[in-house]
Short mmCIF file of C-alpha atoms in Angstrom, two decimals:
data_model
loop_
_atom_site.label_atom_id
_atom_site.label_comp_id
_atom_site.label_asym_id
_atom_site.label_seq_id
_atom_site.Cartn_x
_atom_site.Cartn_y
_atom_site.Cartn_z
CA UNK I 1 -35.09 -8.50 37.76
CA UNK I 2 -36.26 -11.59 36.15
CA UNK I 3 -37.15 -12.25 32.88
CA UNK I 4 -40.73 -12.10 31.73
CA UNK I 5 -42.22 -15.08 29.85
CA UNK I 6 -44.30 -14.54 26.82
CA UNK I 7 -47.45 -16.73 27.53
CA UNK I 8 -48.90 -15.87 24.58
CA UNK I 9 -48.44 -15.13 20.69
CA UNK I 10 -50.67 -13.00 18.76
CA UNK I 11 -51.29 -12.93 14.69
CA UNK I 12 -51.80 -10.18 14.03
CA UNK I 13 -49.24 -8.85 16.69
CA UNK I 14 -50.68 -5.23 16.91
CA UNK I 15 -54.21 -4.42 15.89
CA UNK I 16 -57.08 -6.14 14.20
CA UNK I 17 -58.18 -4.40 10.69
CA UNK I 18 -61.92 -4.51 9.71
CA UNK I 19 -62.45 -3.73 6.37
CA UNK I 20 -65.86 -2.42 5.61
CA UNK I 21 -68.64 -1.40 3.84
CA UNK I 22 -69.92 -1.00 7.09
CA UNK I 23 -73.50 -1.53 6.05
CA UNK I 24 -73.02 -5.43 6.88
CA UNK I 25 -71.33 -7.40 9.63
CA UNK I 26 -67.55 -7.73 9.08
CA UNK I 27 -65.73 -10.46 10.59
CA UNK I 28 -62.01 -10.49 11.21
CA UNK I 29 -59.76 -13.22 12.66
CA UNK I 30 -57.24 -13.55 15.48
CA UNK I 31 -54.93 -16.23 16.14
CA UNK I 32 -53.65 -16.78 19.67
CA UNK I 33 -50.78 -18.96 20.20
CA UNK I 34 -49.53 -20.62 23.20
CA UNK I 35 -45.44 -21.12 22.90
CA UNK I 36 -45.30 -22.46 26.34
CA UNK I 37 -45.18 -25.77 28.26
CA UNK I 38 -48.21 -25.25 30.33
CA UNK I 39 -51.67 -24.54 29.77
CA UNK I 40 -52.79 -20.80 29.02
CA UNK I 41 -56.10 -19.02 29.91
CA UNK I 42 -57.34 -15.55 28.45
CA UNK I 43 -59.65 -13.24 28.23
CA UNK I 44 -60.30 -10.61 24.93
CA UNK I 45 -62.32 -7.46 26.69
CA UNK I 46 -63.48 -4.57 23.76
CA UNK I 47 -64.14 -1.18 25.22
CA UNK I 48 -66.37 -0.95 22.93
CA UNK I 49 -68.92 -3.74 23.02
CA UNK I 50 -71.97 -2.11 21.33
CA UNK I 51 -69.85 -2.81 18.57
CA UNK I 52 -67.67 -4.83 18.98
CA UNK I 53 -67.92 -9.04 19.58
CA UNK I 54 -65.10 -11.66 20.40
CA UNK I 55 -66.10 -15.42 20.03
CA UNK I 56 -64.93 -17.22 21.87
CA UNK I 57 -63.86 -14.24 24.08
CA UNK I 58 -62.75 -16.40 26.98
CA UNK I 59 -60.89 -19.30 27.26
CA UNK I 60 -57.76 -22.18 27.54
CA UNK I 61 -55.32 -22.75 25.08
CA UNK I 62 -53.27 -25.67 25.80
CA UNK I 63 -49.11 -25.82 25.87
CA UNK I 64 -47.87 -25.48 22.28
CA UNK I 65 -51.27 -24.72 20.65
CA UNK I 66 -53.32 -21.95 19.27
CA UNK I 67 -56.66 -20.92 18.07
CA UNK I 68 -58.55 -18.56 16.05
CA UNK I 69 -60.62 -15.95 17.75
CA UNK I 70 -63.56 -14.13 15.59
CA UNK I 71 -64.24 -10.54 16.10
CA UNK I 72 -67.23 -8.82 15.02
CA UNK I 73 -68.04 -5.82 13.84
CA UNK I 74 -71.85 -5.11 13.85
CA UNK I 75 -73.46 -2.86 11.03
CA UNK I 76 -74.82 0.66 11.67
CA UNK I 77 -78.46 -0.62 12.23
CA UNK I 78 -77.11 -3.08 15.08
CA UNK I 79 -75.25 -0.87 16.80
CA UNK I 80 -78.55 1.86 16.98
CA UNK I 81 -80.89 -0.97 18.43
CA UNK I 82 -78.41 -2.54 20.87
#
């Protein structure tokens, strides 16, 4: 069986944390790294996306780069009138 490559790198590797109150937006960052030689596209789904945004959620990260993702968190009020 051959080996699988790892296309991409993430920071933070296993979940994102967002630290309330809860009573106002709370942003959190992700960094997505590309340790390859090629270009890399990806998508960031929530299941959640009443609550939940990704900016940009979609996207290419060229070979050896990275970038910074924002998620969202909306507030209690946003979530009721979405």
């Amino acid at each position: 069986m051959a080996k699988v490559e790892q296309v991409l790198s993430l920071e933070p590797q296993h979940e994102l944390k967002f630290r309330g109150p809860f009573t106002d937006v709370v942003t959190t960052n992700l960094k997505l790294g590309n340790p390859t030689d090629r270009n890399v596209c990806f998508k960031v789904k929530t299941t959640a996306p009443r609550r939940y945004c990704v900016r940009p959620n979609s996207g290419i990260i060229d070979a050896g780069a990275s970038i910074n993702v924002s998620g969202r968190r909306w507030t209690s009020d946003e979530e009721d009138s979405a």
